[in-house]
Amino acid sequence: MPDFPTLAKLAEDLESGRTTARKLVEACIARIADPSGEGQRTFLHVDKDAALAAADAMDGLRKVKAAPSRYAGIPVSIKDLFDIKGQVTRAGSRALDDSPPAEQDAATVTRLRKAGFVVIGRTNMTEFAYSGIGINPHYGTPKGAWNRDEGHVPGGSSSGAAVSVLDGMAHGALGTDTGGSCRIPAAYNGIVGYKPTQRRVPLDGSVPLSFSLDSIGPLARSVSCCAILDAVLANEPITALQPRPVKGMRLAVPTTIALDDLDAAVAQTFERALKTLADHGAIIERIEMAEFHDIGPMNAKGGFAASESYAWHRYLLTSKGDVYDPRVFVRIMRGEAQSAADYIDLLNERRSLIARVNARIAPYDALALPTTANTPPKIADLADDKAFTTQNLRALRNCTLINMIDGCAISLPAHREGDVPVGLMLAGAGGSDRRIFELAAGMEAVIRV
């Protein structure tokens, strides 16, 4: 795969005149249109004319030193879960085909445009964001980075988001993360994905999966790229990221659940990364997290995702249930059996879980764990529902731990060049976003050596 530039490098090139926003957009459009690439499966809609017009506008503003930010003119992709004014938001489904076009942009799309980013198009995704694998039976499944000739899954639910960045069809992507949907596709494709503290980024204008767990975050090529996009999405100032020295970092590796049943390549890559960090002076402590045992029983009836998605979908299922992905349909319908008492129990149990976990991890800078238990499965191997369910749960398991504790987390590529992609996840309590970015920036260049 080509080595595409970071947002910082693109900003420098725009400022110096080495490139223009129009050239960047034209190059992305050409990659999307390449018949030998994944563009047709990655994008559900390409807003060519509007993107070129926005690029020309940013070039004009830059000439008179009025660009809204140094990143103005850089093309980004938008997951099909978000409203874009004048377009139908389908959420990777056919059930919303006859919905009216959005009357305004989602809050996060508005913030990206305000900073001058150019919306290149809408990316493919798992239908209604309900899987960590990324397969879509309606629009096709973009092939992930690993062994493309064989066809491995891209990870989900932000599948097209990750592939758009991987293949240079966009230079950053807007995704969502309910149980790993930014981090899993990042891990499977060797890029960086970030799940922020949920309350920092507004959900307005996005189709919900679980309003208790949904978070909106970026996928990009580096930690600093994600930090830039995260600041824009959270409407915070973009400030220079100061990487923390690896020496002295206090990292806790949870031995409860998070290290169970790992693929050999995941275990080997993760342990090598930990040894490298320790060799550079990080203080790594393996700790039991008994609280994690509570999460499985909490989700036994489908948890927040099933109950809250069923509440949103129940009328649409009556009229359009036959066009849903059957695997998604089954998962949503689990919410029908949950009672109000079940849901209230969930809320109370989660509050207790968050408090107990935050107390447990307070002495450490971050948790470190594999992003996923598995490496990217072959698409062909998941035709069987049982195989799909097994691999989906393995993809989601570790990331879900962090969503359930209302934390923030980043997935960094930890594999060596040429090896199967493996992500290392750094996570912290809600509100520790800046610290997680600083830690990740400090170890980003170290862990793959």
XYZ file of N, CA and C in Angstrom, residues 284-419:
408
model
N 5.174 -1.707 33.484
C 4.009 -2.487 33.059
C 3.633 -3.462 34.159
N 2.393 -3.400 34.573
C 1.895 -4.265 35.640
C 0.676 -5.021 35.137
N 0.700 -6.319 35.290
C -0.462 -7.140 34.919
C -1.384 -7.209 36.131
N -2.625 -6.846 35.919
C -3.559 -6.785 37.051
C -4.849 -7.547 36.739
N -5.438 -8.107 37.745
C -6.758 -8.704 37.598
C -7.800 -7.587 37.613
N -8.798 -7.740 36.774
C -9.911 -6.775 36.719
C -11.198 -7.572 36.923
N -11.459 -7.914 38.163
C -12.625 -8.747 38.460
C -13.912 -8.110 37.950
N -13.919 -6.784 37.855
C -15.115 -6.072 37.402
C -15.517 -6.476 35.978
N -14.541 -6.846 35.158
C -14.838 -7.224 33.784
C -15.730 -8.468 33.710
N -15.697 -9.300 34.737
C -16.562 -10.485 34.748
C -18.044 -10.101 34.792
N -18.347 -8.880 35.237
C -19.744 -8.451 35.345
C -20.354 -8.094 33.991
N -19.514 -7.808 32.997
C -20.018 -7.270 31.733
C -20.764 -8.321 30.924
N -20.270 -9.554 30.914
C -20.966 -10.619 30.191
C -22.395 -10.807 30.664
N -22.614 -10.996 31.967
C -23.991 -11.116 32.460
C -24.847 -9.882 32.176
N -24.242 -8.697 32.223
C -24.997 -7.487 31.921
C -25.527 -7.509 30.483
N -24.759 -8.112 29.576
C -25.130 -8.139 28.159
C -25.817 -9.431 27.748
N -26.153 -10.278 28.706
C -26.699 -11.599 28.392
C -27.985 -11.530 27.580
N -28.790 -10.505 27.793
C -30.047 -10.362 27.051
C -29.922 -9.388 25.876
N -28.697 -9.054 25.532
C -28.467 -8.128 24.432
C -27.983 -6.763 24.868
N -28.121 -6.466 26.157
C -27.579 -5.236 26.700
C -28.199 -3.980 26.124
N -27.457 -2.875 26.243
C -27.954 -1.583 25.766
C -28.196 -1.583 24.263
N -27.292 -2.223 23.508
C -27.413 -2.174 22.045
C -28.734 -2.779 21.588
N -29.110 -3.932 22.152
C -30.362 -4.576 21.734
C -31.579 -3.771 22.186
N -31.594 -3.363 23.439
C -32.781 -2.664 23.957
C -32.974 -1.316 23.273
N -31.900 -0.557 23.136
C -32.033 0.798 22.584
C -32.224 0.771 21.073
N -31.595 -0.177 20.379
C -31.823 -0.267 18.930
C -33.246 -0.745 18.636
N -33.749 -1.669 19.447
C -35.124 -2.133 19.232
C -36.112 -0.971 19.411
N -35.884 -0.138 20.413
C -36.767 1.008 20.622
C -36.798 1.911 19.389
N -35.657 2.086 18.735
C -35.582 2.956 17.550
C -36.160 2.265 16.318
N -35.934 0.962 16.184
C -36.273 0.237 14.959
C -37.655 -0.407 14.967
N -38.334 -0.465 16.097
C -39.484 -1.365 16.198
C -40.576 -1.100 15.166
N -40.826 0.141 14.802
C -41.859 0.414 13.797
C -41.337 0.145 12.385
N -40.072 0.473 12.162
C -39.472 0.211 10.849
C -39.395 -1.290 10.586
N -39.128 -2.067 11.623
C -39.076 -3.517 11.472
C -40.420 -4.084 11.030
N -41.494 -3.481 11.471
C -42.832 -3.948 11.105
C -43.078 -3.802 9.605
N -42.606 -2.689 9.049
C -42.870 -2.417 7.631
C -41.751 -2.855 6.698
N -40.506 -2.885 7.210
C -39.361 -3.136 6.330
C -38.449 -4.266 6.837
N -38.912 -5.022 7.807
C -38.061 -6.046 8.393
C -37.519 -7.043 7.390
N -38.238 -7.254 6.283
C -37.809 -8.252 5.303
C -36.590 -7.816 4.501
N -36.241 -6.530 4.530
C -35.061 -6.087 3.773
C -33.843 -5.878 4.664
N -33.979 -6.115 5.955
C -32.828 -6.031 6.856
C -31.866 -7.191 6.601
N -30.586 -6.959 6.874
C -29.619 -8.045 6.970
C -30.119 -8.994 8.066
N -30.366 -10.269 7.766
C -30.926 -11.172 8.784
C -30.098 -11.225 10.069
N -28.788 -11.087 9.965
C -27.938 -11.130 11.157
C -28.161 -9.896 12.032
N -28.432 -8.774 11.401
C -28.720 -7.555 12.148
C -30.127 -7.635 12.736
N -31.069 -8.119 11.944
C -32.455 -8.266 12.393
C -32.528 -9.070 13.688
N -31.833 -10.195 13.709
C -31.865 -11.077 14.881
C -31.313 -10.374 16.115
N -30.249 -9.616 15.941
C -29.625 -8.949 17.092
C -30.523 -7.837 17.633
N -31.151 -7.086 16.744
C -32.061 -6.030 17.199
C -33.252 -6.629 17.945
N -33.787 -7.733 17.431
C -34.992 -8.322 18.012
C -34.773 -8.865 19.423
N -33.518 -9.035 19.820
C -33.261 -9.446 21.198
C -33.764 -8.390 22.180
N -33.843 -7.170 21.729
C -34.315 -6.096 22.599
C -35.789 -6.181 22.923
N -36.550 -6.877 22.073
C -37.987 -6.977 22.301
C -38.297 -7.696 23.611
N -37.437 -8.632 23.994
C -37.696 -9.444 25.189
C -37.241 -8.774 26.481
N -36.529 -7.656 26.361
C -36.067 -6.973 27.569
C -37.213 -6.143 28.169
N -37.347 -6.235 29.467
C -38.383 -5.464 30.165
C -37.826 -4.126 30.632
N -38.718 -3.265 31.067
C -38.283 -1.985 31.641
C -37.408 -2.226 32.865
N -37.757 -3.239 33.654
C -36.958 -3.558 34.841
C -35.561 -4.024 34.442
N -35.470 -4.827 33.356
C -34.159 -5.261 32.855
C -33.299 -4.049 32.502
N -33.929 -3.093 31.831
C -33.192 -1.912 31.379
C -32.734 -1.062 32.558
N -33.594 -0.877 33.536
C -33.220 -0.094 34.719
C -32.092 -0.789 35.489
N -32.166 -2.117 35.554
C -31.072 -2.867 36.175
C -29.755 -2.606 35.452
N -29.817 -2.595 34.118
C -28.618 -2.323 33.318
C -28.022 -0.963 33.667
N -28.860 0.057 33.735
C -28.380 1.402 34.053
C -27.689 1.432 35.416
N -28.303 0.810 36.398
C -27.727 0.809 37.745
C -26.438 0.010 37.804
N -26.428 -1.154 37.123
C -25.235 -1.990 37.130
C -24.076 -1.287 36.426
N -24.390 -0.548 35.354
C -23.315 0.152 34.646
C -22.730 1.275 35.506
N -23.576 2.012 36.200
C -23.063 3.068 37.081
C -22.098 2.491 38.115
N -22.471 1.372 38.686
C -21.603 0.715 39.671
C -20.309 0.253 39.022
N -20.423 -0.344 37.843
C -19.239 -0.829 37.124
C -18.258 0.301 36.859
N -18.759 1.427 36.357
C -17.887 2.564 36.031
C -17.146 3.039 37.278
N -17.849 3.181 38.373
C -17.217 3.669 39.605
C -16.138 2.708 40.096
N -16.427 1.416 40.057
C -15.464 0.428 40.564
C -14.236 0.319 39.665
N -14.445 0.348 38.347
C -13.305 0.271 37.428
C -12.446 1.528 37.529
N -13.074 2.697 37.601
C -12.296 3.939 37.704
C -11.426 3.946 38.948
N -11.930 3.412 40.039
C -11.127 3.321 41.264
C -9.964 2.357 41.073
N -10.220 1.253 40.373
C -9.187 0.234 40.156
C -8.040 0.758 39.293
N -8.358 1.533 38.262
C -7.315 1.949 37.318
C -6.717 3.315 37.634
N -7.186 3.964 38.682
C -6.710 5.315 39.019
C -5.195 5.422 39.183
N -4.485 4.409 39.728
C -3.029 4.557 39.906
C -2.228 4.497 38.603
N -2.866 4.168 37.480
C -2.130 3.925 36.229
C -2.403 5.033 35.210
N -1.464 5.190 34.284
C -1.670 6.148 33.199
C -2.703 5.643 32.200
N -2.714 4.333 31.964
C -3.650 3.764 30.989
C -3.683 2.250 31.129
N -4.728 1.664 30.587
C -4.785 0.224 30.362
C -4.185 -0.066 28.993
N -3.500 -1.195 28.864
C -2.983 -1.648 27.575
C -3.490 -3.061 27.336
N -4.107 -3.274 26.181
C -4.656 -4.584 25.853
C -4.754 -4.729 24.343
N -4.857 -5.946 23.836
C -5.053 -6.099 22.388
C -6.389 -5.481 21.976
N -6.419 -4.824 20.826
C -7.673 -4.232 20.365
C -8.710 -5.313 20.096
N -8.299 -6.367 19.409
C -9.188 -7.494 19.116
C -8.495 -8.790 19.513
N -9.294 -9.811 19.778
C -8.727 -11.123 20.095
C -8.292 -11.857 18.839
N -8.843 -11.461 17.692
C -8.563 -12.178 16.447
C -7.887 -11.279 15.430
N -7.281 -11.925 14.430
C -6.817 -11.224 13.242
C -7.964 -11.223 12.236
N -7.877 -10.413 11.182
C -9.020 -10.292 10.266
C -9.379 -11.630 9.603
N -10.581 -12.145 9.832
C -10.989 -13.399 9.184
C -11.208 -13.207 7.683
N -11.149 -14.307 6.939
C -11.510 -14.259 5.528
C -13.016 -14.060 5.392
N -13.399 -13.241 4.433
C -14.816 -12.999 4.190
C -15.528 -14.315 3.873
N -14.897 -15.156 3.056
C -15.526 -16.410 2.632
C -15.769 -17.359 3.798
N -14.957 -17.247 4.846
C -15.093 -18.161 5.991
C -16.267 -17.801 6.902
N -16.907 -16.660 6.647
C -17.963 -16.192 7.542
C -19.360 -16.346 6.950
N -19.471 -17.162 5.888
C -20.789 -17.409 5.311
C -21.681 -18.158 6.295
N -21.060 -18.989 7.104
C -21.794 -19.735 8.128
C -22.102 -18.815 9.311
N -23.367 -18.808 9.756
C -23.775 -17.895 10.823
C -23.021 -18.151 12.133
N -22.759 -19.411 12.430
C -22.056 -19.730 13.674
C -20.629 -19.190 13.640
N -19.952 -19.352 12.503
C -18.592 -18.833 12.358
C -18.591 -17.320 12.456
N -19.579 -16.691 11.819
C -19.694 -15.233 11.880
C -19.859 -14.763 13.325
N -20.775 -15.381 14.054
C -21.047 -14.976 15.432
C -19.805 -15.122 16.302
N -19.099 -16.227 16.140
C -17.886 -16.466 16.934
C -16.853 -15.380 16.682
N -16.584 -15.091 15.410
C -15.542 -14.108 15.093
C -15.996 -12.687 15.417
N -17.279 -12.412 15.280
C -17.795 -11.086 15.625
C -17.618 -10.805 17.107
N -17.952 -11.775 17.931
C -17.795 -11.605 19.380
C -16.325 -11.447 19.756
N -15.444 -12.161 19.080
C -14.010 -12.042 19.368
C -13.472 -10.679 18.938
N -14.034 -10.146 17.856
C -13.616 -8.812 17.411
C -14.056 -7.737 18.396
N -15.278 -7.884 18.909
C -15.884 -6.836 19.741
C -15.464 -6.885 21.213
N -15.054 -8.041 21.700
C -14.960 -8.263 23.147
C -14.148 -7.209 23.902
N -12.903 -7.010 23.524
C -12.055 -6.101 24.298
C -12.492 -4.648 24.174
N -12.899 -4.260 22.980
C -13.353 -2.878 22.803
C -14.604 -2.595 23.620
N -15.514 -3.580 23.665
C -16.759 -3.406 24.411
C -16.506 -3.139 25.891
N -15.454 -3.735 26.431
C -15.116 -3.497 27.841
C -14.992 -2.003 28.116
N -14.401 -1.279 27.169
C -14.138 0.153 27.370
C -15.404 0.981 27.178
N -16.234 0.621 26.193
C -17.502 1.335 26.043
C -18.382 1.171 27.279
N -18.371 -0.028 27.851
C -19.212 -0.276 29.022
C -18.753 0.517 30.243
N -17.473 0.874 30.326
C -16.993 1.657 31.476
C -16.956 3.156 31.157
N -17.575 3.538 30.006
C -17.646 4.948 29.612
C -16.252 5.552 29.496
N -15.315 4.761 28.955
C -13.931 5.219 28.842
C -13.622 5.821 27.494
N -12.356 6.123 27.294
C -11.850 6.555 25.993
C -10.694 5.630 25.622
N -10.462 5.436 24.328
C -9.450 4.461 23.916
C -8.992 4.713 22.494
N -7.755 4.295 22.230
C -7.174 4.424 20.900
C -6.572 3.087 20.499
N -6.679 2.758 19.217
C -6.019 1.569 18.685
C -4.848 1.992 17.816
N -3.675 1.468 18.146
C -2.446 1.743 17.398
C -1.996 0.488 16.671
N -1.483 0.611 15.444
C -0.910 -0.571 14.802
C 0.339 -1.031 15.558
N 0.401 -2.321 15.885
C 1.527 -2.854 16.661
C 2.333 -3.882 15.886
N 1.863 -4.265 14.696
C 2.536 -5.305 13.917
C 3.695 -4.725 13.119
N 4.586 -5.602 12.720
C 5.693 -5.196 11.856
C 5.251 -5.225 10.394
N 5.946 -4.452 9.577
C 5.640 -4.387 8.151
C 5.619 -5.791 7.554
N 4.548 -6.099 6.829
C 4.440 -7.405 6.188
C 3.719 -8.449 7.010
N 3.542 -8.189 8.306
C 2.823 -9.124 9.172
C 1.327 -8.808 9.167
